[in-house]
mmCIF file of C-alpha atoms in Angstrom:
data_model
loop_
_atom_site.group_PDB
_atom_site.id
_atom_site.type_symbol
_atom_site.label_atom_id
_atom_site.label_comp_id
_atom_site.label_asym_id
_atom_site.label_seq_id
_atom_site.Cartn_x
_atom_site.Cartn_y
_atom_site.Cartn_z
ATOM 1 C CA MET A 16 -87.876 -251.306 -10.085
ATOM 2 C CA GLU A 17 -89.016 -253.428 -13.040
ATOM 3 C CA ALA A 18 -86.642 -251.641 -15.414
ATOM 4 C CA ARG A 19 -83.727 -252.220 -13.035
ATOM 5 C CA LEU A 20 -84.519 -255.920 -12.708
ATOM 6 C CA ALA A 21 -84.956 -256.265 -16.468
ATOM 7 C CA MET A 22 -81.583 -254.628 -17.104
ATOM 8 C CA TRP A 23 -79.875 -256.863 -14.538
ATOM 9 C CA ASN A 24 -81.412 -259.947 -16.155
ATOM 10 C CA ILE A 25 -80.312 -258.850 -19.635
ATOM 11 C CA LEU A 26 -76.743 -258.388 -18.454
ATOM 12 C CA GLU A 27 -76.760 -261.735 -16.643
ATOM 13 C CA ARG A 28 -77.653 -263.432 -19.934
ATOM 14 C CA HIS A 29 -75.110 -261.611 -22.071
ATOM 15 C CA VAL A 30 -71.909 -260.643 -20.215
ATOM 16 C CA PRO A 31 -69.434 -262.694 -18.130
ATOM 17 C CA ALA A 32 -70.764 -263.166 -14.591
ATOM 18 C CA PRO A 33 -67.951 -261.205 -12.840
ATOM 19 C CA SER A 34 -68.777 -258.110 -14.944
ATOM 20 C CA VAL A 35 -72.569 -258.010 -14.442
ATOM 21 C CA ALA A 36 -72.486 -255.642 -11.442
ATOM 22 C CA TYR A 37 -69.961 -253.343 -13.156
ATOM 23 C CA CYS A 38 -72.037 -253.127 -16.350
ATOM 24 C CA TYR A 39 -75.207 -252.564 -14.336
ATOM 25 C CA ASP A 40 -73.591 -249.766 -12.311
ATOM 26 C CA LEU A 41 -72.638 -247.996 -15.548
ATOM 27 C CA TRP A 42 -76.241 -248.199 -16.721
ATOM 28 C CA GLU A 43 -77.470 -246.879 -13.362
ATOM 29 C CA ARG A 44 -74.983 -244.025 -13.517
ATOM 30 C CA TYR A 45 -75.854 -242.872 -17.037
ATOM 31 C CA GLN A 46 -79.519 -243.969 -17.369
ATOM 32 C CA PHE A 47 -79.450 -244.670 -21.119
ATOM 33 C CA ASP A 48 -81.859 -246.818 -23.106
ATOM 34 C CA PHE A 49 -80.337 -250.217 -23.811
ATOM 35 C CA VAL A 50 -81.542 -252.593 -26.525
ATOM 36 C CA VAL A 51 -80.245 -256.031 -27.469
ATOM 37 C CA THR A 52 -80.867 -256.290 -31.202
ATOM 38 C CA ARG A 53 -80.921 -258.922 -33.914
ATOM 39 C CA PRO A 54 -77.536 -259.561 -35.579
ATOM 40 C CA ARG A 55 -76.312 -256.869 -37.970
ATOM 41 C CA HIS A 56 -73.586 -257.538 -40.509
ATOM 42 C CA THR A 57 -72.237 -253.976 -40.528
ATOM 43 C CA ARG A 58 -71.868 -253.402 -36.781
ATOM 44 C CA LEU A 59 -71.714 -255.127 -33.420
ATOM 45 C CA GLY A 60 -73.347 -252.256 -31.551
ATOM 46 C CA ASP A 61 -74.057 -248.553 -31.780
ATOM 47 C CA PHE A 62 -74.681 -245.372 -29.818
ATOM 48 C CA THR A 63 -77.211 -242.705 -30.795
ATOM 49 C CA ALA A 64 -78.103 -239.400 -29.175
ATOM 50 C CA LYS A 65 -80.980 -237.092 -30.068
ATOM 51 C CA PRO A 66 -81.936 -233.741 -28.503
ATOM 52 C CA ASN A 67 -84.273 -234.005 -25.512
ATOM 53 C CA GLN A 68 -84.143 -237.815 -25.504
ATOM 54 C CA ARG A 69 -82.207 -240.391 -23.505
ATOM 55 C CA GLU A 70 -79.155 -241.732 -25.265
ATOM 56 C CA ARG A 71 -79.579 -245.182 -26.799
ATOM 57 C CA ILE A 72 -77.092 -248.046 -26.941
ATOM 58 C CA THR A 73 -77.660 -251.265 -28.863
ATOM 59 C CA VAL A 74 -75.621 -254.489 -28.972
ATOM 60 C CA ASN A 75 -76.174 -257.499 -31.223
ATOM 61 C CA ASN A 76 -77.756 -260.509 -29.509
ATOM 62 C CA ASN A 77 -75.507 -263.103 -31.177
ATOM 63 C CA LEU A 78 -72.222 -262.028 -29.567
ATOM 64 C CA ASN A 79 -70.504 -264.300 -27.094
ATOM 65 C CA PRO A 80 -70.282 -262.864 -23.533
ATOM 66 C CA TYR A 81 -66.739 -261.537 -23.991
ATOM 67 C CA ASN A 82 -67.470 -259.792 -27.290
ATOM 68 C CA PHE A 83 -70.750 -258.476 -25.870
ATOM 69 C CA LEU A 84 -68.928 -256.938 -22.893
ATOM 70 C CA ILE A 85 -66.269 -255.314 -25.072
ATOM 71 C CA THR A 86 -68.927 -253.891 -27.398
ATOM 72 C CA TYR A 87 -71.072 -252.639 -24.488
ATOM 73 C CA LEU A 88 -68.099 -250.731 -23.040
ATOM 74 C CA HIS A 89 -67.136 -249.455 -26.500
ATOM 75 C CA GLU A 90 -70.550 -247.822 -26.824
ATOM 76 C CA ILE A 91 -70.571 -246.439 -23.282
ATOM 77 C CA ALA A 92 -67.268 -244.740 -24.124
ATOM 78 C CA HIS A 93 -69.143 -242.957 -26.931
ATOM 79 C CA LEU A 94 -71.797 -241.894 -24.416
ATOM 80 C CA GLU A 95 -69.181 -240.519 -22.019
ATOM 81 C CA VAL A 96 -67.501 -238.533 -24.791
ATOM 82 C CA TYR A 97 -70.854 -237.223 -25.990
ATOM 83 C CA ARG A 98 -71.817 -235.997 -22.526
ATOM 84 C CA SER A 99 -68.413 -234.469 -21.920
ATOM 85 C CA TYR A 100 -67.866 -232.793 -25.288
ATOM 86 C CA LYS A 101 -71.185 -233.188 -27.177
ATOM 87 C CA ARG A 102 -70.224 -233.524 -30.854
ATOM 88 C CA ARG A 103 -66.945 -231.656 -30.742
ATOM 89 C CA GLN A 104 -64.814 -234.813 -30.843
ATOM 90 C CA PRO A 105 -64.136 -237.308 -33.667
ATOM 91 C CA PRO A 106 -66.055 -240.596 -33.131
ATOM 92 C CA HIS A 107 -62.996 -242.721 -32.362
ATOM 93 C CA GLY A 108 -60.481 -240.010 -31.577
ATOM 94 C CA LYS A 109 -58.216 -239.419 -28.610
ATOM 95 C CA ALA A 110 -61.048 -238.684 -26.156
ATOM 96 C CA TRP A 111 -62.908 -241.886 -27.052
ATOM 97 C CA LYS A 112 -59.726 -243.975 -26.787
ATOM 98 C CA THR A 113 -59.074 -242.544 -23.309
ATOM 99 C CA HIS A 114 -62.608 -243.254 -22.083
ATOM 100 C CA PHE A 115 -62.746 -246.732 -23.615
ATOM 101 C CA ARG A 116 -59.377 -247.675 -22.120
ATOM 102 C CA ALA A 117 -60.549 -246.531 -18.677
ATOM 103 C CA LEU A 118 -63.797 -248.491 -18.988
ATOM 104 C CA LEU A 119 -61.969 -251.649 -20.046
ATOM 105 C CA LEU A 120 -59.401 -251.481 -17.256
ATOM 106 C CA PRO A 121 -61.582 -252.924 -14.421
ATOM 107 C CA THR A 122 -62.415 -255.945 -16.603
ATOM 108 C CA LEU A 123 -58.861 -256.826 -17.633
ATOM 109 C CA ASN A 124 -58.454 -259.797 -15.337
ATOM 110 C CA GLU A 125 -58.609 -263.583 -15.513
ATOM 111 C CA GLN A 126 -61.896 -263.672 -13.603
ATOM 112 C CA THR A 127 -63.639 -261.874 -16.474
ATOM 113 C CA PHE A 128 -61.756 -263.048 -19.570
ATOM 114 C CA PRO A 129 -59.981 -266.295 -20.419
ATOM 115 C CA THR A 130 -56.244 -265.846 -20.931
ATOM 116 C CA SER A 131 -56.633 -266.465 -24.664
ATOM 117 C CA ILE A 132 -58.712 -263.272 -24.943
ATOM 118 C CA LEU A 133 -57.196 -261.303 -22.052
ATOM 119 C CA SER A 134 -53.712 -261.130 -23.596
ATOM 120 C CA PRO A 135 -54.716 -259.658 -27.004
ATOM 121 C CA LEU A 136 -57.411 -257.487 -25.378
ATOM 122 C CA THR A 137 -54.818 -255.944 -23.060
ATOM 123 C CA LEU A 138 -52.634 -255.136 -26.070
ATOM 124 C CA TYR A 139 -55.634 -253.742 -27.952
ATOM 125 C CA SER A 140 -56.588 -251.532 -24.997
ATOM 126 C CA HIS A 141 -53.310 -249.619 -25.244
ATOM 127 C CA ASN A 142 -54.507 -248.035 -28.503
ATOM 128 C CA PRO A 143 -58.090 -249.151 -29.225
ATOM 129 C CA THR A 144 -59.427 -248.779 -32.753
ATOM 130 C CA ALA A 145 -62.931 -248.144 -34.089
ATOM 131 C CA SER A 146 -63.490 -251.858 -34.633
ATOM 132 C CA THR A 147 -61.995 -254.809 -32.791
ATOM 133 C CA GLY A 148 -62.189 -256.525 -36.178
ATOM 134 C CA THR A 149 -59.108 -254.611 -37.299
ATOM 135 C CA PHE A 150 -57.019 -256.169 -34.499
ATOM 136 C CA LEU A 151 -56.736 -259.723 -35.752
ATOM 137 C CA PRO A 152 -55.221 -261.400 -32.648
ATOM 138 C CA LEU A 153 -58.222 -260.305 -30.581
ATOM 139 C CA MET A 154 -60.837 -261.242 -33.165
ATOM 140 C CA GLN A 155 -59.200 -264.621 -33.740
ATOM 141 C CA ALA A 156 -59.322 -265.302 -29.997
ATOM 142 C CA ILE A 157 -63.010 -264.343 -29.902
ATOM 143 C CA LYS A 158 -63.681 -266.540 -32.944
ATOM 144 C CA ASN A 159 -62.054 -269.495 -31.211
ATOM 145 C CA VAL A 160 -64.511 -269.127 -28.333
ATOM 146 C CA ASP A 161 -67.466 -268.952 -30.728
ATOM 147 C CA ALA A 162 -66.504 -271.832 -32.989
ATOM 148 C CA PRO A 163 -63.093 -273.381 -32.347
ATOM 149 C CA HIS A 164 -63.539 -275.874 -35.162
ATOM 150 C CA SER A 165 -65.338 -273.589 -37.611
ATOM 151 C CA ASP A 166 -64.069 -273.158 -41.159
ATOM 152 C CA LEU A 167 -65.341 -269.587 -41.228
ATOM 153 C CA VAL A 168 -62.831 -266.747 -41.455
ATOM 154 C CA MET A 169 -63.052 -262.990 -41.120
ATOM 155 C CA VAL A 170 -63.068 -261.001 -44.358
ATOM 156 C CA SER A 171 -60.008 -259.140 -43.079
ATOM 157 C CA GLU A 172 -58.077 -262.443 -42.998
ATOM 158 C CA LEU A 173 -58.537 -262.969 -46.746
ATOM 159 C CA SER A 174 -56.123 -261.597 -49.308
ATOM 160 C CA GLU A 175 -57.258 -259.190 -52.027
ATOM 161 C CA GLY A 176 -58.836 -260.997 -54.957
ATOM 162 C CA GLN A 177 -59.865 -264.007 -52.867
ATOM 163 C CA ALA A 178 -63.426 -265.317 -53.230
ATOM 164 C CA PHE A 179 -65.783 -265.972 -50.327
ATOM 165 C CA ARG A 180 -69.439 -266.733 -49.655
ATOM 166 C CA LEU A 181 -71.686 -264.542 -47.499
ATOM 167 C CA GLN A 182 -75.478 -264.905 -47.263
ATOM 168 C CA GLN A 183 -75.535 -267.368 -50.182
ATOM 169 C CA LYS A 184 -73.720 -264.910 -52.470
ATOM 170 C CA VAL A 185 -70.160 -265.093 -53.776
ATOM 171 C CA PHE A 186 -67.923 -262.041 -53.389
ATOM 172 C CA ILE A 187 -64.372 -261.065 -54.292
ATOM 173 C CA ARG A 188 -62.399 -259.388 -51.520
ATOM 174 C CA GLY A 189 -61.096 -255.920 -52.402
ATOM 175 C CA THR A 190 -59.304 -253.138 -50.573
ATOM 176 C CA GLN A 191 -59.892 -252.161 -46.949
ATOM 177 C CA ARG A 192 -61.355 -248.801 -45.964
ATOM 178 C CA ARG A 193 -60.793 -248.418 -42.235
ATOM 179 C CA THR A 194 -63.266 -250.847 -40.640
ATOM 180 C CA ARG A 195 -64.898 -252.100 -43.849
ATOM 181 C CA ILE A 196 -63.705 -253.832 -46.988
ATOM 182 C CA VAL A 197 -64.798 -253.138 -50.550
ATOM 183 C CA CYS A 198 -66.064 -256.405 -52.063
ATOM 184 C CA ILE A 199 -67.515 -257.206 -55.479
ATOM 185 C CA GLU A 200 -70.538 -259.486 -55.762
ATOM 186 C CA LYS A 201 -69.530 -261.926 -58.479
ATOM 187 C CA THR A 202 -72.853 -262.232 -60.334
ATOM 188 C CA SER A 203 -73.890 -258.580 -60.474
ATOM 189 C CA GLN A 204 -70.398 -257.038 -60.230
ATOM 190 C CA LYS A 205 -71.833 -254.555 -57.739
ATOM 191 C CA LYS A 206 -69.569 -253.204 -55.002
ATOM 192 C CA TYR A 207 -70.449 -253.662 -51.335
ATOM 193 C CA LEU A 208 -68.819 -252.534 -48.089
ATOM 194 C CA VAL A 209 -68.453 -255.550 -45.798
ATOM 195 C CA ALA A 210 -67.454 -255.209 -42.147
ATOM 196 C CA ALA A 211 -63.869 -256.379 -41.639
ATOM 197 C CA HIS A 212 -65.000 -258.608 -38.755
ATOM 198 C CA ALA A 213 -67.746 -260.373 -40.761
ATOM 199 C CA TRP A 214 -67.465 -264.180 -40.716
ATOM 200 C CA VAL A 215 -67.477 -265.691 -44.216
ATOM 201 C CA GLU A 216 -66.847 -268.987 -45.983
ATOM 202 C CA ARG A 217 -63.543 -269.034 -47.839
ATOM 203 C CA LEU A 218 -63.827 -270.451 -51.386
#
């Protein structure tokens, strides 16, 4: 009983109110371990499965309710694929896209999402990618909810060769590799992979 109440309370704090019951029902159905974690620069959430253990889903605690919901469903889609096919499917292949699209469908309404997010999210759901950060209209809409007057931009919005600041260090934006971008730290000249959806200060 305590675990159920704790899960309900977590969802009430982190997802849009109309989606709390839906998200809770998914947790009840699959009985996975759920952890809200500190912010991570390389991912918004993740899914892990180990033999003889309950599956584990994590989502970053700094996401706004709409981004949190999308990420939560993204990871549950991984869980569904894992239980259906084990590891015989690519991580973000056809099976995952099908499951994620089906999980998103009940939330694609104006009660759950503002129109500014609902429109690009509906387009994104037709062919979802590994990271929402690669679909700029959706990430821009989410950014506008977080900080409508912020000067921060996503790394993916910068052009190659453009400088930016992240965690007090200056980087040069390089080429994109799927969901991450190769960037060079200006002082050391070391290469780093930065998530395409990472918010940075344009220089």
